[in-house]
CSV table of C-alpha atoms in Angstrom, one decimal:
chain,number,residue,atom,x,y,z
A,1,UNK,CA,-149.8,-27.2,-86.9
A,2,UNK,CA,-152.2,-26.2,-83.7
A,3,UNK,CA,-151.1,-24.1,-81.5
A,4,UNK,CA,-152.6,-25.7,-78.7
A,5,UNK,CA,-149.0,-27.8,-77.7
A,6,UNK,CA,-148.3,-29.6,-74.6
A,7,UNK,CA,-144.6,-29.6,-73.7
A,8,UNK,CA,-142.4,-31.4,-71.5
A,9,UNK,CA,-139.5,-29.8,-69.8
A,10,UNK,CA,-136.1,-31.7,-69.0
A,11,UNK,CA,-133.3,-30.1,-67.2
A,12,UNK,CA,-129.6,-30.0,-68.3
A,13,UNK,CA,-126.4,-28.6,-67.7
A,14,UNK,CA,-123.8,-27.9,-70.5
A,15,UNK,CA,-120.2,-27.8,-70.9
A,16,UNK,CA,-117.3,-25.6,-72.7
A,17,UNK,CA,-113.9,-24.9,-72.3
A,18,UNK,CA,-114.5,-21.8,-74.9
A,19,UNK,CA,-117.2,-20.4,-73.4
A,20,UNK,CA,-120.5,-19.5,-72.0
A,21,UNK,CA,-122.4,-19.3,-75.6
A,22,UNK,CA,-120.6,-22.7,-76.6
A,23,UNK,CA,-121.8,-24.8,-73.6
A,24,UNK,CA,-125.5,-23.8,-74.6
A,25,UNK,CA,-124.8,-24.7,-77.9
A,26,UNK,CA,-122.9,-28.3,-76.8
A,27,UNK,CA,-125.9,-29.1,-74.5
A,28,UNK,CA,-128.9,-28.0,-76.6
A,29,UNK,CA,-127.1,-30.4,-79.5
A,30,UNK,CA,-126.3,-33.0,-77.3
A,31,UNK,CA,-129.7,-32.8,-76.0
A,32,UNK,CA,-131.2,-33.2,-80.0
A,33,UNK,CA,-129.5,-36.4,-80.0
A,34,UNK,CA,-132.2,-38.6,-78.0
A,35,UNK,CA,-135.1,-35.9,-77.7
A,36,UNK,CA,-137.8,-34.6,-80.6
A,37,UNK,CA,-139.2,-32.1,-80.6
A,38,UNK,CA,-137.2,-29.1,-79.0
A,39,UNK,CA,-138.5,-26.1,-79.3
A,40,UNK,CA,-136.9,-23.9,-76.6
A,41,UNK,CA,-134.5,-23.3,-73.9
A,42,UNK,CA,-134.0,-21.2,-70.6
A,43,UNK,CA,-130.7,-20.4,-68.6
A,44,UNK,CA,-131.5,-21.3,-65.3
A,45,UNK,CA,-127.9,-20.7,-64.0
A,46,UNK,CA,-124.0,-19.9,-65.0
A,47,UNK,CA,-121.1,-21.6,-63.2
A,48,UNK,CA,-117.5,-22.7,-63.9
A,49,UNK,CA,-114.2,-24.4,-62.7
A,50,UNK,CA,-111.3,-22.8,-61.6
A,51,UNK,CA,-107.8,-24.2,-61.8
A,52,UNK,CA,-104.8,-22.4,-60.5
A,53,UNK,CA,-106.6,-18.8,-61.1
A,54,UNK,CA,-107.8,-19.6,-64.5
A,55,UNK,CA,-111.2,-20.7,-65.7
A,56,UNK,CA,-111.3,-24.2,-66.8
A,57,UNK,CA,-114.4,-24.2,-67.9
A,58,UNK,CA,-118.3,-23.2,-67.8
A,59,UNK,CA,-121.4,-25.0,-66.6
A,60,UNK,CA,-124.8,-23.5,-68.1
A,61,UNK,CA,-128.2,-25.2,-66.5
A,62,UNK,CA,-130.7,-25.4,-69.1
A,63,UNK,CA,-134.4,-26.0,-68.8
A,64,UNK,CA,-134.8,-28.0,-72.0
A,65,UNK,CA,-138.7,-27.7,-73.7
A,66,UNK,CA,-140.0,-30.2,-75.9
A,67,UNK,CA,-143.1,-31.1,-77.2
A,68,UNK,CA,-145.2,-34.0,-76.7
A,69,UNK,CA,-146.2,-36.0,-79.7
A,70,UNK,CA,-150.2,-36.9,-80.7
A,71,UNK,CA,-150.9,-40.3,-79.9
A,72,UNK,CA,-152.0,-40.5,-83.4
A,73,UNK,CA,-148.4,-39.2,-84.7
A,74,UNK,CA,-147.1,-41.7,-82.8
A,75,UNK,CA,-149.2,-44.9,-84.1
């Protein structure tokens, strides 16, 4: 493996009603599901939903990275 890797970056935002650390986890899986090849994420923001003075639940933005196959790898 090189490390001379080109990456693309995707943006996302995931959900929880447990938490802050859960709705990275839920979108970074959910994410795996129709990408290859992630290799790293970055918080970009935190949010959540209120309802009747209680959080609901939390909104994370992610900047998803993955990297880019070799043409070869892909024939």
């Amino acid at each position: 493996m090189s490390g001379d890797n080109v990456y693309r970056v995707t943006e996302i935002v995931g959900t929880s009603t447990d938490g802050i650390d859960q709705a990275i986890r839920n979108g970074v899986q959910r994410a795996s599901q129709t990408v290859r090849n992630l290799d790293w994420f970055e918080v970009t923001e935190v949010r959540g939903h209120i309802e009747e003075d209680q959080i609901e639940h939390y909104q994370v933005g992610l900047k998803i990275g993955f990297r880019l196959e070799d043409e070869a790898a892909g024939a």
